[in-house]
Amino acid sequence: MTQLIEKLNWRYATKSFDSSKKLSDEQVNTLAESLRLSASSFGLQPWKFIFISNDETKKELLAHSWNQGQVVDCSHQVVFCYNENFNEDDVQKFLEDTAKTRGAPLESLAGYGDVMKGFLSRMNSEQKISWMKNQVYIALGSFLVSCADQAIDACPMEGIIPAEYDKVLGLEGTGWKSLVACPVGFRSADDKYSELAKVRFPMEDIVDFIK
Ligand SMILES: Cc1cc2nc3c(=O)[nH]c(=O)nc-3n(C[C@H](O)[C@H](O)[C@H](O)COP(=O)(O)O)c2cc1C
C-alpha cells in the first residue's frame, strides 16, 4: 500500500476534537499554502479561505453549524468562500499576475484572456456561482488530503448556514460568500468514529477501466 493510501485510510470525518491540542503556526501555514496551490479552472482561483482560531468567533459560529461541537473543539475552523462579484476585472488581474510571474509580455496573453472572458460571459450569474462553487470544492478535496498528509484531523462540513457565517465573519457586502467549512485539529481519544471501518463501494462498482 502506498503511504498516501495509508494516510487516506487514517483520515476520517472527525466528530470530536481534543480542544487542548492546537495546530502549530507551521502546520497552519502549510495548510494555507496547500490551499493556495489548489488547482482551479483556468487557474482563476475565485476563492478565499478563512482560518478561525478565536474562541469567541468559533462559539458564535456553533449556533450556525447545526450545533456540531467540532466547530468549537477544533484548533481552527476553516471557512471556504467564493467571490460572488467575480468578473472580467478578476480575469485581467490574473493575466497581469501571470505575465509578471512568468516574465511574459501582457499582450502575449491576450488570446488566453479572451478565451477566459468568453467562457465567463457565456454563463449567467447562477451558472457562474455554480462554477465557482465547483472550484471551491476542489480546494476542499485537496485540503483534506493535505490534512491527512500532515496527520491533522479534519471534518468537511456542509452543515452550516452560510448566510449566518457571512454575518459573523463580516463578509456581508464584500462579495465574499461562505460555502463550506472544515474544522481542523487533533482527534479526541474518545471519538469512537475514528475506529469505524470505512464504508466505500467496491472498486468494480465505481471505477471502469477502458483498455
Ligand atoms: C462536502 C461534505 C460535507 C460534509 N458535511 C458534514 C457535516 O456537516 N458534518 C459531519 O459530521 N460530517 C460531514 N461530512 C463528512 C461525511 O459524512 C464523511 O466524509 C463521509 O461519511 C465519509 O466518511 P469519512 O470521511 O470518515 O471517510 C461531509 C463531507 C463532505 C465531503
PDB file of C-alpha atoms and ligand atoms in Angstrom:
ATOM      1  CA  MET A   1       0.000   0.000   0.000  1.00  0.00           C
ATOM      2  CA  THR A   2       1.329   3.453  -0.770  1.00  0.00           C
ATOM      3  CA  GLN A   3       1.905   5.889   2.042  1.00  0.00           C
ATOM      4  CA  LEU A   4      -0.862   8.102   0.632  1.00  0.00           C
ATOM      5  CA  ILE A   5      -3.437   5.291   0.751  1.00  0.00           C
ATOM      6  CA  GLU A   6      -2.435   4.570   4.364  1.00  0.00           C
ATOM      7  CA  LYS A   7      -2.950   8.237   5.209  1.00  0.00           C
ATOM      8  CA  LEU A   8      -6.330   8.293   3.461  1.00  0.00           C
ATOM      9  CA  ASN A   9      -7.391   5.277   5.477  1.00  0.00           C
ATOM     10  CA  TRP A  10      -6.178   7.023   8.639  1.00  0.00           C
ATOM     11  CA  ARG A  11      -8.234  10.122   7.999  1.00  0.00           C
ATOM     12  CA  TYR A  12     -11.944  10.290   8.807  1.00  0.00           C
ATOM     13  CA  ALA A  13     -14.537  12.985   9.285  1.00  0.00           C
ATOM     14  CA  THR A  14     -13.626  13.803  12.872  1.00  0.00           C
ATOM     15  CA  LYS A  15     -16.627  14.189  15.157  1.00  0.00           C
ATOM     16  CA  SER A  16     -14.771  15.133  18.301  1.00  0.00           C
ATOM     17  CA  PHE A  17     -11.525  17.104  18.601  1.00  0.00           C
ATOM     18  CA  ASP A  18      -9.208  17.328  21.607  1.00  0.00           C
ATOM     19  CA  SER A  19      -9.639  21.032  22.343  1.00  0.00           C
ATOM     20  CA  SER A  20      -6.328  21.156  24.242  1.00  0.00           C
ATOM     21  CA  LYS A  21      -4.359  20.376  21.094  1.00  0.00           C
ATOM     22  CA  LYS A  22      -3.669  23.215  18.685  1.00  0.00           C
ATOM     23  CA  LEU A  23      -2.029  23.343  15.292  1.00  0.00           C
ATOM     24  CA  SER A  24       1.397  24.996  15.243  1.00  0.00           C
ATOM     25  CA  ASP A  25       1.871  28.113  13.111  1.00  0.00           C
ATOM     26  CA  GLU A  26       3.950  25.999  10.755  1.00  0.00           C
ATOM     27  CA  GLN A  27       1.120  23.494  10.315  1.00  0.00           C
ATOM     28  CA  VAL A  28      -1.388  26.279   9.691  1.00  0.00           C
ATOM     29  CA  ASN A  29       0.933  27.892   7.158  1.00  0.00           C
ATOM     30  CA  THR A  30       1.454  24.585   5.360  1.00  0.00           C
ATOM     31  CA  LEU A  31      -2.313  24.053   5.129  1.00  0.00           C
ATOM     32  CA  ALA A  32      -2.790  27.608   3.883  1.00  0.00           C
ATOM     33  CA  GLU A  33      -0.070  27.120   1.290  1.00  0.00           C
ATOM     34  CA  SER A  34      -1.636  23.856   0.144  1.00  0.00           C
ATOM     35  CA  LEU A  35      -4.896  25.751  -0.411  1.00  0.00           C
ATOM     36  CA  ARG A  36      -3.048  28.402  -2.392  1.00  0.00           C
ATOM     37  CA  LEU A  37      -1.654  25.649  -4.600  1.00  0.00           C
ATOM     38  CA  SER A  38      -5.044  24.078  -5.368  1.00  0.00           C
ATOM     39  CA  ALA A  39      -5.968  23.636  -8.983  1.00  0.00           C
ATOM     40  CA  SER A  40      -8.830  25.694 -10.412  1.00  0.00           C
ATOM     41  CA  SER A  41     -10.462  26.151 -13.799  1.00  0.00           C
ATOM     42  CA  PHE A  42      -8.055  28.253 -15.935  1.00  0.00           C
ATOM     43  CA  GLY A  43      -6.185  28.897 -12.671  1.00  0.00           C
ATOM     44  CA  LEU A  44      -8.634  31.690 -11.855  1.00  0.00           C
ATOM     45  CA  GLN A  45      -8.813  30.995  -8.086  1.00  0.00           C
ATOM     46  CA  PRO A  46     -12.205  32.629  -7.354  1.00  0.00           C
ATOM     47  CA  TRP A  47     -11.853  31.844  -3.659  1.00  0.00           C
ATOM     48  CA  LYS A  48     -10.797  32.896  -0.204  1.00  0.00           C
ATOM     49  CA  PHE A  49     -10.129  30.816   2.906  1.00  0.00           C
ATOM     50  CA  ILE A  50     -10.589  31.993   6.477  1.00  0.00           C
ATOM     51  CA  PHE A  51      -8.797  30.266   9.369  1.00  0.00           C
ATOM     52  CA  ILE A  52     -10.529  30.967  12.685  1.00  0.00           C
ATOM     53  CA  SER A  53      -8.815  30.158  15.961  1.00  0.00           C
ATOM     54  CA  ASN A  54     -10.572  32.857  18.001  1.00  0.00           C
ATOM     55  CA  ASP A  55     -12.717  31.097  20.637  1.00  0.00           C
ATOM     56  CA  GLU A  56     -15.441  33.740  20.710  1.00  0.00           C
ATOM     57  CA  THR A  57     -15.883  33.649  16.943  1.00  0.00           C
ATOM     58  CA  LYS A  58     -15.955  29.841  16.944  1.00  0.00           C
ATOM     59  CA  LYS A  59     -18.639  29.943  19.663  1.00  0.00           C
ATOM     60  CA  GLU A  60     -20.718  32.339  17.579  1.00  0.00           C
ATOM     61  CA  LEU A  61     -20.410  30.034  14.572  1.00  0.00           C
ATOM     62  CA  LEU A  62     -21.529  26.981  16.558  1.00  0.00           C
ATOM     63  CA  ALA A  63     -25.174  28.106  16.514  1.00  0.00           C
ATOM     64  CA  HIS A  64     -24.971  28.367  12.729  1.00  0.00           C
ATOM     65  CA  SER A  65     -23.351  24.956  12.297  1.00  0.00           C
ATOM     66  CA  TRP A  66     -26.195  22.693  13.343  1.00  0.00           C
ATOM     67  CA  ASN A  67     -24.562  22.783  16.785  1.00  0.00           C
ATOM     68  CA  GLN A  68     -21.802  20.481  15.631  1.00  0.00           C
ATOM     69  CA  GLY A  69     -19.305  20.569  18.503  1.00  0.00           C
ATOM     70  CA  GLN A  70     -16.292  20.221  16.221  1.00  0.00           C
ATOM     71  CA  VAL A  71     -16.647  23.918  15.416  1.00  0.00           C
ATOM     72  CA  VAL A  72     -15.593  24.895  18.954  1.00  0.00           C
ATOM     73  CA  ASP A  73     -13.406  21.905  19.884  1.00  0.00           C
ATOM     74  CA  CYS A  74     -11.220  22.160  16.807  1.00  0.00           C
ATOM     75  CA  SER A  75      -7.983  24.103  16.693  1.00  0.00           C
ATOM     76  CA  HIS A  76      -9.077  26.130  13.646  1.00  0.00           C
ATOM     77  CA  GLN A  77     -12.364  26.395  11.849  1.00  0.00           C
ATOM     78  CA  VAL A  78     -11.577  26.920   8.171  1.00  0.00           C
ATOM     79  CA  VAL A  79     -14.244  28.573   6.039  1.00  0.00           C
ATOM     80  CA  PHE A  80     -14.182  28.235   2.266  1.00  0.00           C
ATOM     81  CA  CYS A  81     -15.635  31.184   0.333  1.00  0.00           C
ATOM     82  CA  TYR A  82     -16.273  32.162  -3.263  1.00  0.00           C
ATOM     83  CA  ASN A  83     -16.451  35.621  -4.789  1.00  0.00           C
ATOM     84  CA  GLU A  84     -19.981  36.398  -5.970  1.00  0.00           C
ATOM     85  CA  ASN A  85     -18.710  39.500  -7.786  1.00  0.00           C
ATOM     86  CA  PHE A  86     -16.119  37.616  -9.807  1.00  0.00           C
ATOM     87  CA  ASN A  87     -15.878  39.315 -13.204  1.00  0.00           C
ATOM     88  CA  GLU A  88     -13.633  40.300 -16.095  1.00  0.00           C
ATOM     89  CA  ASP A  89     -11.535  42.540 -13.853  1.00  0.00           C
ATOM     90  CA  ASP A  90     -10.500  39.455 -11.892  1.00  0.00           C
ATOM     91  CA  VAL A  91      -9.519  37.748 -15.133  1.00  0.00           C
ATOM     92  CA  GLN A  92      -7.461  40.797 -16.036  1.00  0.00           C
ATOM     93  CA  LYS A  93      -5.766  40.754 -12.628  1.00  0.00           C
ATOM     94  CA  PHE A  94      -4.946  37.078 -13.159  1.00  0.00           C
ATOM     95  CA  LEU A  95      -3.487  37.831 -16.596  1.00  0.00           C
ATOM     96  CA  GLU A  96      -1.308  40.567 -15.126  1.00  0.00           C
ATOM     97  CA  ASP A  97      -0.185  38.222 -12.387  1.00  0.00           C
ATOM     98  CA  THR A  98       0.636  35.525 -14.951  1.00  0.00           C
ATOM     99  CA  ALA A  99       2.621  37.975 -17.080  1.00  0.00           C
ATOM    100  CA  LYS A 100       4.592  39.171 -14.054  1.00  0.00           C
ATOM    101  CA  THR A 101       5.203  35.697 -12.609  1.00  0.00           C
ATOM    102  CA  ARG A 102       6.295  34.210 -15.907  1.00  0.00           C
ATOM    103  CA  GLY A 103       8.081  37.254 -17.272  1.00  0.00           C
ATOM    104  CA  ALA A 104       5.856  37.308 -20.357  1.00  0.00           C
ATOM    105  CA  PRO A 105       4.518  40.427 -22.084  1.00  0.00           C
ATOM    106  CA  LEU A 106       0.873  41.014 -21.166  1.00  0.00           C
ATOM    107  CA  GLU A 107      -0.016  41.325 -24.871  1.00  0.00           C
ATOM    108  CA  SER A 108       1.113  37.723 -25.442  1.00  0.00           C
ATOM    109  CA  LEU A 109      -1.677  36.574 -23.123  1.00  0.00           C
ATOM    110  CA  ALA A 110      -4.458  38.466 -24.902  1.00  0.00           C
ATOM    111  CA  GLY A 111      -5.789  35.371 -26.711  1.00  0.00           C
ATOM    112  CA  TYR A 112      -5.841  33.368 -23.486  1.00  0.00           C
ATOM    113  CA  GLY A 113      -7.613  36.282 -21.803  1.00  0.00           C
ATOM    114  CA  ASP A 114     -10.263  36.357 -24.496  1.00  0.00           C
ATOM    115  CA  VAL A 115     -10.912  32.632 -24.057  1.00  0.00           C
ATOM    116  CA  MET A 116     -11.404  33.077 -20.313  1.00  0.00           C
ATOM    117  CA  LYS A 117     -13.527  36.210 -20.660  1.00  0.00           C
ATOM    118  CA  GLY A 118     -15.637  34.473 -23.319  1.00  0.00           C
ATOM    119  CA  PHE A 119     -16.060  31.472 -21.041  1.00  0.00           C
ATOM    120  CA  LEU A 120     -17.316  33.681 -18.212  1.00  0.00           C
ATOM    121  CA  SER A 121     -19.542  35.816 -20.426  1.00  0.00           C
ATOM    122  CA  ARG A 122     -21.441  32.749 -21.651  1.00  0.00           C
ATOM    123  CA  MET A 123     -22.591  31.958 -18.103  1.00  0.00           C
ATOM    124  CA  ASN A 124     -25.488  33.635 -16.353  1.00  0.00           C
ATOM    125  CA  SER A 125     -24.882  34.583 -12.733  1.00  0.00           C
ATOM    126  CA  GLU A 126     -26.346  31.335 -11.419  1.00  0.00           C
ATOM    127  CA  GLN A 127     -24.066  29.270 -13.650  1.00  0.00           C
ATOM    128  CA  LYS A 128     -21.079  31.384 -12.674  1.00  0.00           C
ATOM    129  CA  ILE A 129     -21.774  30.839  -8.989  1.00  0.00           C
ATOM    130  CA  SER A 130     -22.144  27.123  -9.584  1.00  0.00           C
ATOM    131  CA  TRP A 131     -18.800  27.142 -11.460  1.00  0.00           C
ATOM    132  CA  MET A 132     -17.125  28.950  -8.565  1.00  0.00           C
ATOM    133  CA  LYS A 133     -18.566  26.557  -6.035  1.00  0.00           C
ATOM    134  CA  ASN A 134     -17.051  23.698  -8.027  1.00  0.00           C
ATOM    135  CA  GLN A 135     -13.650  25.376  -7.748  1.00  0.00           C
ATOM    136  CA  VAL A 136     -14.009  25.824  -4.004  1.00  0.00           C
ATOM    137  CA  TYR A 137     -14.927  22.154  -3.594  1.00  0.00           C
ATOM    138  CA  ILE A 138     -11.767  21.165  -5.466  1.00  0.00           C
ATOM    139  CA  ALA A 139      -9.823  23.167  -2.882  1.00  0.00           C
ATOM    140  CA  LEU A 140     -11.735  21.390  -0.107  1.00  0.00           C
ATOM    141  CA  GLY A 141     -10.815  17.999  -1.586  1.00  0.00           C
ATOM    142  CA  SER A 142      -7.146  18.788  -1.832  1.00  0.00           C
ATOM    143  CA  PHE A 143      -7.256  20.343   1.649  1.00  0.00           C
ATOM    144  CA  LEU A 144      -8.479  17.044   3.109  1.00  0.00           C
ATOM    145  CA  VAL A 145      -5.563  15.238   1.511  1.00  0.00           C
ATOM    146  CA  SER A 146      -3.118  17.886   2.778  1.00  0.00           C
ATOM    147  CA  CYS A 147      -4.515  17.482   6.284  1.00  0.00           C
ATOM    148  CA  ALA A 148      -4.108  13.704   6.112  1.00  0.00           C
ATOM    149  CA  ASP A 149      -0.582  14.118   4.791  1.00  0.00           C
ATOM    150  CA  GLN A 150       0.356  16.104   7.905  1.00  0.00           C
ATOM    151  CA  ALA A 151      -1.597  13.815  10.280  1.00  0.00           C
ATOM    152  CA  ILE A 152      -4.007  16.668  11.006  1.00  0.00           C
ATOM    153  CA  ASP A 153      -7.611  15.700  11.615  1.00  0.00           C
ATOM    154  CA  ALA A 154     -10.421  17.398   9.730  1.00  0.00           C
ATOM    155  CA  CYS A 155     -14.165  17.280   9.227  1.00  0.00           C
ATOM    156  CA  PRO A 156     -15.522  18.587   5.933  1.00  0.00           C
ATOM    157  CA  MET A 157     -18.724  20.380   6.916  1.00  0.00           C
ATOM    158  CA  GLU A 158     -21.645  21.399   4.756  1.00  0.00           C
ATOM    159  CA  GLY A 159     -23.866  21.528   7.817  1.00  0.00           C
ATOM    160  CA  ILE A 160     -23.506  25.259   8.201  1.00  0.00           C
ATOM    161  CA  ILE A 161     -25.764  28.216   7.458  1.00  0.00           C
ATOM    162  CA  PRO A 162     -23.628  30.235   5.036  1.00  0.00           C
ATOM    163  CA  ALA A 163     -25.652  33.458   5.290  1.00  0.00           C
ATOM    164  CA  GLU A 164     -25.204  33.472   9.078  1.00  0.00           C
ATOM    165  CA  TYR A 165     -21.488  32.720   8.714  1.00  0.00           C
ATOM    166  CA  ASP A 166     -21.249  35.728   6.397  1.00  0.00           C
ATOM    167  CA  LYS A 167     -22.751  37.919   9.120  1.00  0.00           C
ATOM    168  CA  VAL A 168     -20.451  36.647  11.879  1.00  0.00           C
ATOM    169  CA  LEU A 169     -17.367  36.910   9.687  1.00  0.00           C
ATOM    170  CA  GLY A 170     -18.208  40.394   8.424  1.00  0.00           C
ATOM    171  CA  LEU A 171     -18.466  39.220   4.821  1.00  0.00           C
ATOM    172  CA  GLU A 172     -21.788  40.868   4.073  1.00  0.00           C
ATOM    173  CA  GLY A 173     -21.413  43.489   1.376  1.00  0.00           C
ATOM    174  CA  THR A 174     -17.899  42.343   0.446  1.00  0.00           C
ATOM    175  CA  GLY A 175     -18.926  39.926  -2.306  1.00  0.00           C
ATOM    176  CA  TRP A 176     -17.348  37.007  -0.454  1.00  0.00           C
ATOM    177  CA  LYS A 177     -19.779  34.230   0.400  1.00  0.00           C
ATOM    178  CA  SER A 178     -19.214  31.320   2.766  1.00  0.00           C
ATOM    179  CA  LEU A 179     -19.849  27.971   1.160  1.00  0.00           C
ATOM    180  CA  VAL A 180     -18.486  25.120   3.225  1.00  0.00           C
ATOM    181  CA  ALA A 181     -16.282  24.731   6.289  1.00  0.00           C
ATOM    182  CA  CYS A 182     -13.702  22.343   7.656  1.00  0.00           C
ATOM    183  CA  PRO A 183     -12.671  22.282  11.295  1.00  0.00           C
ATOM    184  CA  VAL A 184      -9.118  21.007  11.751  1.00  0.00           C
ATOM    185  CA  GLY A 185      -7.157  19.881  14.781  1.00  0.00           C
ATOM    186  CA  PHE A 186      -6.471  16.615  16.527  1.00  0.00           C
ATOM    187  CA  ARG A 187      -8.949  13.857  17.237  1.00  0.00           C
ATOM    188  CA  SER A 188     -10.125  13.328  20.771  1.00  0.00           C
ATOM    189  CA  ALA A 189      -9.044   9.966  22.236  1.00  0.00           C
ATOM    190  CA  ASP A 190     -12.682   9.034  22.821  1.00  0.00           C
ATOM    191  CA  ASP A 191     -14.022   9.768  19.328  1.00  0.00           C
ATOM    192  CA  LYS A 192     -15.491   6.359  18.541  1.00  0.00           C
ATOM    193  CA  TYR A 193     -15.820   7.294  14.883  1.00  0.00           C
ATOM    194  CA  SER A 194     -12.049   7.011  14.488  1.00  0.00           C
ATOM    195  CA  GLU A 195     -12.330   3.251  14.818  1.00  0.00           C
ATOM    196  CA  LEU A 196     -15.202   2.625  12.444  1.00  0.00           C
ATOM    197  CA  ALA A 197     -14.395   0.790   9.243  1.00  0.00           C
ATOM    198  CA  LYS A 198     -14.579   2.901   6.108  1.00  0.00           C
ATOM    199  CA  VAL A 199     -17.775   2.363   4.126  1.00  0.00           C
ATOM    200  CA  ARG A 200     -16.900   2.555   0.442  1.00  0.00           C
ATOM    201  CA  PHE A 201     -18.417   0.921  -2.629  1.00  0.00           C
ATOM    202  CA  PRO A 202     -16.348  -1.831  -4.169  1.00  0.00           C
ATOM    203  CA  MET A 203     -13.854  -0.721  -6.785  1.00  0.00           C
ATOM    204  CA  GLU A 204     -15.675  -2.504  -9.611  1.00  0.00           C
ATOM    205  CA  ASP A 205     -18.874  -0.543  -8.885  1.00  0.00           C
ATOM    206  CA  ILE A 206     -17.285   2.857  -9.195  1.00  0.00           C
ATOM    207  CA  VAL A 207     -14.261   2.565 -11.466  1.00  0.00           C
ATOM    208  CA  ASP A 208     -14.234   1.400 -15.071  1.00  0.00           C
ATOM    209  CA  PHE A 209     -11.002   0.695 -16.833  1.00  0.00           C
ATOM    210  CA  ILE A 210     -11.153   1.070 -20.591  1.00  0.00           C
ATOM    211  CA  LYS A 211      -8.063  -0.572 -22.013  1.00  0.00           C
TER     212      LYS A 211
HETATM  213  C1  LIG B   1     -18.968  18.167   1.315  1.00  0.00           C
HETATM  214  C2  LIG B   1     -19.055  17.385   2.601  1.00  0.00           C
HETATM  215  C3  LIG B   1     -19.856  17.838   3.630  1.00  0.00           C
HETATM  216  C4  LIG B   1     -19.913  17.154   4.841  1.00  0.00           C
HETATM  217  N1  LIG B   1     -20.619  17.684   5.885  1.00  0.00           N
HETATM  218  C5  LIG B   1     -20.520  17.105   7.106  1.00  0.00           C
HETATM  219  C6  LIG B   1     -21.076  17.729   8.251  1.00  0.00           C
HETATM  220  O1  LIG B   1     -21.697  18.785   8.195  1.00  0.00           O
HETATM  221  N2  LIG B   1     -20.900  17.115   9.449  1.00  0.00           N
HETATM  222  C7  LIG B   1     -20.205  15.947   9.585  1.00  0.00           C
HETATM  223  O2  LIG B   1     -20.061  15.463  10.689  1.00  0.00           O
HETATM  224  N3  LIG B   1     -19.676  15.332   8.508  1.00  0.00           N
HETATM  225  C8  LIG B   1     -19.793  15.882   7.288  1.00  0.00           C
HETATM  226  N4  LIG B   1     -19.189  15.304   6.199  1.00  0.00           N
HETATM  227  C9  LIG B   1     -18.417  14.075   6.393  1.00  0.00           C
HETATM  228  C10 LIG B   1     -19.006  12.865   5.668  1.00  0.00           C
HETATM  229  O3  LIG B   1     -20.140  12.410   6.329  1.00  0.00           O
HETATM  230  C11 LIG B   1     -17.897  11.804   5.591  1.00  0.00           C
HETATM  231  O4  LIG B   1     -16.828  12.324   4.826  1.00  0.00           O
HETATM  232  C12 LIG B   1     -18.405  10.516   4.967  1.00  0.00           C
HETATM  233  O5  LIG B   1     -19.345   9.903   5.804  1.00  0.00           O
HETATM  234  C13 LIG B   1     -17.256   9.540   4.709  1.00  0.00           C
HETATM  235  O6  LIG B   1     -16.597   9.227   5.892  1.00  0.00           O
HETATM  236  P1  LIG B   1     -15.055   9.547   6.147  1.00  0.00           P
HETATM  237  O7  LIG B   1     -14.781  10.923   5.640  1.00  0.00           O
HETATM  238  O8  LIG B   1     -14.931   9.471   7.647  1.00  0.00           O
HETATM  239  O9  LIG B   1     -14.227   8.529   5.449  1.00  0.00           O
HETATM  240  C14 LIG B   1     -19.170  15.948   4.989  1.00  0.00           C
HETATM  241  C15 LIG B   1     -18.378  15.501   3.922  1.00  0.00           C
HETATM  242  C16 LIG B   1     -18.302  16.207   2.758  1.00  0.00           C
HETATM  243  C17 LIG B   1     -17.368  15.722   1.671  1.00  0.00           C
END
